[in-house]
Amino acid sequence: MKRKKEIAKVLSQKEIAKDIFDLWIESQSVTADGKAGQFVSLYTGDESRLLPRPISICEIDSDRNALRLVYRVTGEHTGTKIFSKMTEGDEIEILGPLGNGFDTSIPEDAILIGGGIGIPPMLELAKERSGKSYIVTGFKDSTFLMEDLQRWGEVAIATEDGSAGTKGTVLDAIRDNGIKADVLYACGPTPMLKAVKEYAKEEGIEKVYLSLEEKMACGVGACLACVCKSKEVDSHTHVKNKRVCKEGPVFSAWEVEF
Amino acid sequence: MNTKVSIAGVELKNPVMSASGTFGSGEEYSEFVDLNQLGAVVTKGVANVPWEGNPTPRIAETRSGMLNAIGLQNPGIDVFCKRDLPFLKQFDTKIIVNVCGRTTKDYMEVVERLGDEAVDLLEINVSCPNVKHGGIAFGQDPKCLLEVTREIKRVAKQPIIIKLSPNVTDIAEMAKTAEAGGADCVSLINTLLGMKIDIYKQSFSLANRTGGLSGPGIKPVALRMVHQVANAVTIPVIGMGGITSWEDGVEFLLAGATGIAVGTANFNDPTSMIKIKNGIEEYLKTMNFDNVADIIGLVK
């Protein structure tokens, strides 16, 4: 069999903002084959929480086979809460890399737009790209990953409460800072992705790549839980339901409807 | 050690198979599992035409289980025969095709179409809780069940398995009805109808509002029903519902299941079916049984 789960060792973990955790784990498979925009299935190790949690790749450090995952704890009795308690030396079952990932070969200047917990994948994307990256980040209040992102591109910030950067949305920050580019990459909540698509239409930007999120079960394309509405028929069912875990999570904005 | 079991004249190399809907047609999981080691692959439900399925979210995790309301998204019989069957034929395992439909005619169309294909058994899904027409409606009304079983049996070239719903008052009655209609085997249980509410959004967690509960949380219910049915009919029973470990598998065999299907456990561990198969073999060795058939229905 070509693929299997891997037992990864936790290298370090810290809380970098409220409920946002920065986890480094050692992984052969993901650091060897993974790329920006792909994700990893994390298993809780708790037999009463069966489903893997899909977490996007934040950063890959191939030199030390290290994979960085930055995720949000979604509640008190959740799988992510279990992950957040792990410390150096703990073991965690993972499967990945999964999904298609971003096209990083596009050389033109690009705006990398991340909203909330959609920001982490923008770090590895900015790292892997050759073209110039403007990284626009949207937060509710407190920011995270700023120093890391600043190493790979020009960073603009939007916060809902105005505590940092532009008060408002990521699009307000783009306009505020006069940022222009021919390519857009975005990951974040659906209303943000919708707004990015509208913005691209207004500006006539054709190369627009959105990373979608949907509730998943298997993570490998078998169960058909995580579909999204697509313009073209999908390869599996030949209807217009692309699988976020398999054909995605990254889609051209013009390919998906939401 | 003989792990072979026979279901309606079809010999499986071991009793372990995938549960319909969790395993596609095997292709995606073949990256992780050697399909040759399975007794059978049971495909996701296939209809006469493509079905789009339900809106998302289609999945919600629950403690020791999960709810799904996929809505039987499937590519239809044409694509299935052209793409999925040739894929499955490469492997040394039995092929059980799960058939779904909105009307009796839909089922019959698929069953007739599969008549000339190298398919070993047909599993008739009369128990999906997530579609408005067909599915469970056939499996909850004895009259409907009798009629649809008879009609399908009339045109089927392969033996048929009727997949039963646990969402009934007396599942043994439904099993007897299927048997009376000519079913060659029954499989149970399909999922239990359930619900989850998102307390922050103050709405249903599933777009379909309700979904089918599966996973280890439902195992005691499934086991009880399998035992009840195995003692009520003379045709073989395929047991499923929360089987996660080899111990679970042994319980179902002891309760009277000739075959055991593994579903939700695949999501947690893609190799769980292989582990269950190996664990059952070890158990038989340790307990000095030469033949898996010797433990089927041992607990009366």
XYZ file of C-alpha atoms in Angstrom:
558
model
C 0.000 0.000 0.000
C 1.325 3.360 -0.978
C 0.203 5.426 1.992
C -0.422 5.076 5.685
C -0.889 7.042 8.859
C 2.211 8.317 10.539
C 2.936 8.723 14.223
C 4.430 12.175 14.610
C 6.330 13.468 17.591
C 5.459 16.840 19.040
C 8.489 19.129 18.900
C 6.932 22.146 20.573
C 3.641 23.882 21.180
C 2.565 27.264 22.462
C -0.530 29.431 22.535
C 0.233 32.462 20.346
C -3.108 34.234 20.730
C -6.288 33.430 22.584
C -7.245 29.846 21.592
C -4.722 29.891 18.719
C -2.043 27.227 19.071
C 1.266 26.942 17.272
C 2.268 23.278 17.024
C 5.478 21.898 15.514
C 5.601 18.162 14.874
C 8.119 15.866 13.255
C 6.745 14.271 10.081
C 8.574 12.451 7.321
C 5.674 12.150 4.912
C 4.337 15.684 5.062
C 7.693 17.442 4.969
C 8.808 15.270 2.035
C 5.713 15.667 -0.149
C 3.643 18.477 1.325
C 3.127 21.942 -0.072
C 1.307 25.147 0.705
C -2.481 24.860 0.736
C -2.547 21.150 1.474
C -3.796 19.848 4.784
C -3.150 17.092 7.266
C -5.662 14.863 9.055
C -4.978 14.844 12.785
C -6.406 12.046 14.921
C -7.367 12.809 18.489
C -6.238 9.489 19.975
C -9.534 9.528 21.890
C -11.668 6.607 20.726
C -14.853 8.538 21.401
C -13.796 11.231 18.901
C -13.517 9.299 15.715
C -13.068 11.735 12.929
C -9.755 13.213 11.918
C -9.444 16.995 12.149
C -8.270 18.574 8.906
C -5.618 21.209 9.683
C -3.873 23.240 6.993
C -0.116 23.253 6.607
C 1.295 26.473 8.078
C 4.975 25.876 7.479
C 7.344 23.118 6.438
C 10.928 23.012 7.634
C 12.437 20.217 5.536
C 15.859 20.508 7.185
C 14.522 19.109 10.427
C 11.482 17.243 9.054
C 9.316 19.651 10.965
C 5.738 20.557 10.176
C 4.029 23.578 11.663
C 0.307 23.602 12.277
C -1.452 26.653 13.630
C -5.024 25.950 14.632
C -7.839 27.239 16.772
C -9.328 25.413 19.725
C -13.018 25.378 18.888
C -14.455 24.601 22.302
C -14.032 23.012 25.659
C -14.985 19.452 24.709
C -13.402 19.228 21.281
C -10.660 17.377 19.460
C -8.664 20.572 19.072
C -8.725 20.968 22.850
C -7.012 17.588 23.074
C -4.332 18.693 20.608
C -3.746 21.896 22.557
C -2.707 19.926 25.630
C 0.097 18.101 23.860
C 3.654 18.925 24.767
C 7.132 18.108 23.499
C 7.680 14.380 23.040
C 3.972 13.470 22.839
C 2.867 11.426 19.874
C 0.069 12.251 17.501
C -1.329 10.251 14.592
C -1.485 12.109 11.311
C -2.301 11.404 7.689
C -1.104 13.599 4.914
C -0.374 15.589 2.978
C -3.941 15.664 1.650
C -5.679 17.784 -0.961
C -4.295 19.688 -3.924
C -2.591 22.801 -2.500
C -1.920 26.204 -4.046
C -0.291 26.741 -7.408
C 2.941 28.319 -6.197
C 4.567 28.560 -9.616
C 2.764 31.773 -10.642
C 5.512 34.411 -10.871
C 3.360 37.575 -10.830
C 2.859 39.746 -7.759
C 0.056 38.374 -5.635
C -2.106 39.326 -2.695
C -2.325 36.554 -0.118
C -5.465 37.086 1.913
C -6.037 35.260 5.165
C -8.938 35.670 7.540
C -8.635 34.385 11.104
C -7.608 30.770 11.175
C -7.310 31.009 7.368
C -4.076 32.963 7.837
C -1.663 30.090 8.662
C -1.572 28.523 5.153
C -0.514 31.906 3.773
C 2.827 31.575 5.527
C 3.976 28.482 3.636
C 2.449 29.909 0.455
C 4.461 33.136 0.757
C 7.545 31.050 1.492
C 7.170 28.824 -1.559
C 6.287 31.575 -4.029
C 8.922 33.217 -6.213
C 6.856 36.311 -7.015
C 6.249 39.205 -4.667
C 3.667 38.553 -1.954
C 1.475 41.152 -0.284
C 0.012 39.390 2.716
C -3.258 40.808 3.980
C -4.480 39.453 7.270
C -7.835 39.887 8.921
C -8.354 39.402 12.648
C -11.145 39.875 15.085
C -8.847 41.546 17.606
C -5.426 40.178 18.574
C -2.976 39.368 15.787
C -0.691 36.354 15.386
C 2.065 35.093 13.060
C 3.017 38.681 12.205
C 6.793 38.313 12.480
C 6.797 35.080 10.514
C 4.705 36.534 7.711
C 6.806 39.701 7.523
C 9.835 37.612 6.583
C 8.160 36.544 3.341
C 6.164 39.538 2.204
C 4.676 42.940 2.903
C 2.017 42.511 5.540
C -1.163 44.536 5.983
C -3.540 44.068 8.875
C -7.261 44.526 9.349
C -8.978 44.088 12.684
C -12.677 44.201 13.390
C -12.151 46.328 16.492
C -9.473 48.558 14.969
C -6.912 47.554 17.579
C -4.312 46.992 14.853
C -4.039 48.132 11.230
C -7.144 49.074 9.323
C -10.440 48.907 11.205
C -12.610 46.696 9.055
C -12.172 43.817 6.651
C -9.234 42.496 4.628
C -10.616 44.313 1.599
C -10.611 47.573 3.547
C -6.956 46.899 4.325
C -6.156 46.242 0.670
C -7.741 49.554 -0.341
C -6.282 51.454 2.608
C -2.782 50.353 1.711
C -3.262 50.807 -2.049
C -2.259 47.210 -2.713
C -2.624 46.000 -6.305
C -1.698 42.671 -7.863
C -2.735 40.339 -10.677
C -3.153 37.251 -8.555
C -5.212 36.583 -5.425
C -4.970 33.720 -2.987
C -7.418 33.558 -0.099
C -8.339 31.375 2.846
C -10.837 32.283 5.519
C -14.512 32.379 6.394
C -17.016 32.014 3.545
C -18.274 35.648 3.706
C -14.661 36.795 3.243
C -14.146 34.450 0.290
C -17.352 35.773 -1.273
C -16.125 39.333 -0.850
C -12.735 38.444 -2.345
C -14.458 36.959 -5.376
C -16.547 40.124 -5.797
C -13.432 42.271 -5.438
C -11.649 40.196 -8.110
C -14.613 40.698 -10.445
C -14.587 44.474 -9.920
C -10.848 44.678 -10.442
C -10.806 42.260 -13.377
C -8.390 39.900 -11.659
C -8.529 36.467 -13.284
C -6.142 34.380 -11.262
C -8.016 33.925 -8.013
C -7.498 30.882 -5.804
C -9.688 30.175 -2.817
C -9.078 27.576 -0.158
C -12.429 26.230 1.025
C -13.423 24.619 4.262
C -16.141 22.033 4.807
C -16.952 19.429 7.432
C -15.047 16.279 6.532
C -15.187 12.666 7.591
C -12.722 10.476 5.678
C -10.461 13.221 4.312
C -9.464 11.068 1.340
C -12.357 11.484 -1.080
C -14.425 8.404 -0.280
C -17.324 9.558 1.881
C -18.532 12.568 -0.149
C -19.221 14.646 2.961
C -17.194 17.728 2.066
C -18.490 18.682 -1.340
C -18.867 22.188 -2.730
C -20.934 23.442 -5.621
C -18.840 23.642 -8.768
C -19.405 25.096 -12.205
C -18.064 22.092 -14.064
C -19.055 18.507 -13.365
C -16.844 16.791 -10.828
C -14.676 13.804 -11.641
C -16.295 11.521 -9.087
C -20.066 11.728 -9.408
C -20.245 13.696 -12.652
C -22.624 16.173 -11.060
C -21.448 19.605 -9.893
C -20.116 18.598 -6.504
C -16.355 18.825 -6.134
C -14.795 17.234 -3.087
C -13.035 19.798 -0.914
C -10.657 17.132 0.450
C -9.694 15.718 -2.943
C -10.205 18.158 -5.828
C -9.657 20.969 -3.310
C -9.317 22.518 -0.853
C -7.950 25.102 -3.309
C -10.187 26.036 -6.202
C -10.200 28.758 -8.801
C -12.783 31.285 -7.640
C -14.521 30.924 -10.998
C -14.807 27.181 -10.599
C -16.848 27.157 -7.396
C -20.172 28.650 -6.461
C -21.155 29.664 -2.973
C -7.552 -22.181 9.853
C -10.614 -21.777 7.687
C -11.974 -18.240 7.627
C -14.277 -18.755 4.661
C -17.959 -18.002 4.935
C -20.729 -18.569 2.440
C -23.487 -16.081 1.760
C -26.249 -17.231 -0.595
C -23.838 -19.564 -2.356
C -21.091 -16.969 -2.677
C -17.924 -17.892 -0.852
C -16.033 -15.070 0.865
C -12.432 -15.675 1.922
C -13.259 -14.094 5.271
C -16.341 -12.463 6.800
C -14.985 -8.881 6.779
C -16.316 -6.340 4.313
C -16.768 -2.601 3.984
C -20.072 -1.056 4.984
C -21.793 0.704 2.125
C -21.290 4.434 1.866
C -18.098 4.663 3.851
C -15.748 3.185 1.307
C -16.795 4.583 -2.090
C -16.084 1.906 -4.663
C -12.789 1.151 -2.995
C -10.556 3.294 -5.162
C -9.766 6.080 -2.704
C -9.049 3.665 0.131
C -6.999 1.300 -2.046
C -4.094 3.657 -1.363
C -4.262 2.560 2.269
C -5.794 -0.922 2.276
C -5.041 -4.073 0.298
C -8.495 -4.853 -1.043
C -7.375 -8.420 -1.789
C -7.453 -9.131 1.917
C -11.135 -8.309 2.316
C -13.959 -10.822 2.159
C -15.870 -8.362 0.002
C -16.091 -4.738 -0.951
C -19.573 -3.311 -0.542
C -19.897 -0.244 -2.723
C -21.611 3.024 -1.983
C -25.233 3.029 -3.139
C -25.685 3.359 -6.865
C -28.893 4.505 -8.552
C -30.151 4.403 -12.132
C -29.092 8.027 -12.692
C -26.598 10.341 -10.915
C -27.788 11.775 -7.595
C -26.434 15.067 -6.292
C -27.040 14.325 -2.638
C -27.877 16.788 0.128
C -26.593 20.289 0.858
C -23.640 20.658 3.250
C -22.822 20.311 6.103
C -23.407 16.618 5.609
C -21.413 15.405 8.597
C -21.373 16.051 12.322
C -19.302 14.211 14.857
C -21.007 13.007 18.022
C -19.512 11.354 21.064
C -18.521 7.817 20.025
C -20.154 8.296 16.697
C -21.077 10.561 13.850
C -24.130 11.718 11.977
C -24.216 11.755 8.216
C -26.720 13.043 5.730
C -24.847 12.628 2.460
C -28.105 11.887 0.649
C -26.747 9.063 -1.495
C -24.717 11.179 -3.879
C -23.640 8.769 -6.590
C -22.632 8.847 -10.245
C -25.373 6.509 -11.455
C -25.120 3.050 -12.937
C -23.510 4.057 -16.266
C -20.408 5.584 -14.727
C -20.357 2.881 -12.096
C -20.236 0.099 -14.684
C -17.721 1.885 -16.868
C -15.346 3.076 -14.154
C -15.889 1.498 -10.747
C -16.592 -2.116 -11.651
C -13.484 -2.543 -13.831
C -11.469 -1.076 -10.976
C -12.906 -3.522 -8.450
C -12.478 -6.507 -10.756
C -8.708 -6.159 -10.496
C -8.853 -7.462 -6.948
C -9.332 -10.912 -5.528
C -12.361 -10.016 -3.436
C -16.102 -10.341 -3.840
C -18.056 -7.398 -5.164
C -21.296 -6.456 -3.468
C -23.088 -3.554 -5.113
C -25.387 -1.483 -2.952
C -28.425 -0.413 -4.971
C -30.551 2.627 -4.160
C -33.624 4.084 -5.757
C -36.570 6.426 -5.308
C -39.085 4.024 -6.809
C -39.319 0.270 -7.293
C -38.658 0.865 -10.976
C -35.388 2.681 -10.159
C -34.143 -0.272 -8.162
C -35.175 -2.713 -10.857
C -33.400 -0.754 -13.558
C -30.101 -0.916 -11.675
C -30.558 -4.557 -10.731
C -31.330 -5.529 -14.332
C -28.394 -3.564 -15.612
C -26.073 -5.378 -13.215
C -27.407 -8.762 -14.292
C -24.709 -9.271 -16.888
C -21.898 -7.773 -14.862
C -19.367 -9.663 -12.762
C -21.032 -8.698 -9.518
C -21.357 -11.305 -6.773
C -24.191 -9.976 -4.640
C -26.587 -7.057 -4.610
C -27.410 -5.177 -1.446
C -30.706 -3.347 -1.693
C -30.742 -0.140 0.292
C -34.286 0.219 1.578
C -33.117 1.936 4.727
C -31.329 5.203 3.998
C -32.731 7.775 6.421
C -31.451 10.772 4.457
C -33.450 10.881 1.265
C -37.021 12.071 0.893
C -38.214 9.458 -1.557
C -37.308 5.808 -1.608
C -34.701 4.682 0.848
C -36.183 4.210 4.268
C -39.794 4.492 3.100
C -39.494 0.990 1.643
C -37.831 -0.349 4.727
C -40.330 0.894 7.285
C -43.520 -0.432 5.791
C -43.762 -4.242 5.640
C -46.125 -4.137 2.656
C -43.757 -1.938 0.652
C -40.783 -4.030 1.695
C -42.461 -7.249 0.619
C -43.398 -5.801 -2.730
C -40.066 -4.207 -3.544
C -38.213 -7.384 -2.511
C -40.427 -9.544 -4.710
C -40.126 -7.230 -7.685
C -36.352 -7.018 -7.407
C -36.034 -10.737 -6.886
C -38.011 -11.284 -10.071
C -35.368 -9.549 -12.197
C -32.183 -10.081 -10.194
C -29.595 -12.487 -11.547
C -27.446 -12.237 -8.443
C -28.556 -13.126 -4.929
C -29.996 -10.121 -3.091
C -29.325 -8.795 0.365
C -31.954 -6.518 1.879
C -30.353 -3.859 4.060
C -32.633 -3.200 7.000
C -33.311 -0.048 8.948
C -33.150 -0.005 12.743
C -35.707 2.812 12.725
C -38.643 0.409 13.048
C -40.637 -1.050 15.904
C -39.759 -4.670 15.219
C -36.759 -5.350 13.012
C -37.249 -9.127 13.205
C -40.654 -8.692 11.521
C -39.008 -6.685 8.744
C -36.353 -9.364 8.311
C -39.010 -12.060 8.079
C -40.865 -9.945 5.541
C -37.721 -9.641 3.415
C -37.211 -13.381 3.663
C -40.818 -13.990 2.631
C -40.265 -11.709 -0.367
C -37.404 -13.895 -1.501
C -34.374 -12.103 -0.067
C -31.278 -14.309 0.007
C -29.730 -12.466 2.933
C -30.381 -9.472 5.166
C -27.856 -6.912 6.358
C -28.288 -4.681 9.383
C -28.250 -2.179 10.795
C -28.328 0.923 8.668
C -27.876 4.127 10.685
C -30.122 5.294 13.492
C -31.915 8.544 12.826
C -30.400 11.306 14.929
C -29.851 15.038 15.292
C -27.267 17.533 16.471
C -27.717 21.220 17.218
C -25.035 23.880 16.913
C -25.507 25.866 20.126
C -23.593 28.912 18.880
C -25.430 29.189 15.566
C -28.647 28.022 17.205
C -29.442 25.851 14.248
C -29.084 22.266 13.099
C -25.550 20.979 12.640
C -26.596 19.190 9.460
C -28.178 20.983 6.521
C -30.602 18.070 6.321
C -31.540 18.672 9.991
C -31.431 14.951 10.781
C -28.866 12.352 9.860
C -27.902 8.749 10.358
C -25.978 7.920 13.497
C -23.139 5.439 13.134
C -20.002 4.486 15.013
C -19.193 2.563 18.191
C -21.980 4.322 20.114
C -24.628 2.336 18.235
C -22.932 -1.057 18.535
C -24.990 -2.484 21.422
C -28.208 -1.654 19.569
C -26.885 -3.159 16.359
C -25.694 -6.301 18.112
C -29.040 -6.810 19.814
C -30.850 -6.428 16.494
C -28.491 -8.785 14.670
C -29.016 -11.396 17.359
C -32.786 -10.943 17.168
C -32.858 -11.211 13.389
C -30.420 -14.117 13.173
C -32.782 -16.054 15.413
C -35.861 -15.072 13.427
C -34.854 -15.954 9.861
C -33.128 -18.856 8.143
C -31.261 -16.774 5.544
C -27.775 -15.487 6.419
C -27.292 -12.165 8.172
C -24.593 -9.569 7.576
C -24.047 -7.607 10.765
C -22.868 -4.041 11.053
C -23.203 -1.008 13.257
C -20.249 0.432 15.094
C -17.809 -2.418 14.538
C -14.454 -0.859 15.356
C -12.268 -3.636 16.747
C -11.816 -7.359 16.186
C -13.579 -7.950 19.503
C -16.628 -6.170 18.099
C -16.427 -8.372 15.020
C -16.302 -11.544 17.102
C -19.355 -10.395 19.067
C -21.363 -10.011 15.864
C -20.280 -13.441 14.627
C -21.246 -14.997 17.955
C -24.599 -13.196 17.746
C -25.285 -14.886 14.437
C -23.812 -12.732 11.674
C -22.217 -14.645 8.810
C -20.566 -11.522 7.453
C -19.512 -8.365 9.248
C -19.281 -4.928 7.702
C -17.059 -2.103 8.901
C -17.992 1.487 8.156
C -17.295 4.479 10.344
C -14.154 2.837 11.742
C -12.523 3.308 8.326
C -12.602 7.067 8.858
C -10.642 6.747 12.062
C -8.259 4.131 10.763
C -8.179 3.191 7.064
C -6.603 -0.144 7.971
C -9.209 -1.105 10.568
C -10.768 -3.835 8.405
C -7.420 -5.601 8.052
C -6.830 -5.354 11.796
C -10.296 -6.777 12.465
C -9.735 -9.648 10.040
C -6.357 -10.486 11.589
C -7.717 -10.153 15.116
C -10.546 -12.570 14.410
C -8.056 -15.127 13.076
C -5.945 -14.751 16.206
C -9.028 -15.165 18.371
C -10.032 -18.368 16.594
C -6.513 -19.736 17.036
C -6.379 -18.827 20.716
C -9.833 -20.244 21.388
C -9.057 -23.425 19.424
C -11.613 -23.028 16.665
C -10.508 -24.348 13.256
C -13.314 -22.718 11.383
C -14.876 -19.291 11.609
C -18.232 -20.882 10.807
C -18.017 -22.690 14.154
C -18.571 -19.496 16.095
C -21.350 -18.011 13.978
C -24.488 -17.867 16.109
C -22.825 -19.666 18.983
C -24.565 -17.384 21.468
C -28.223 -18.253 21.139
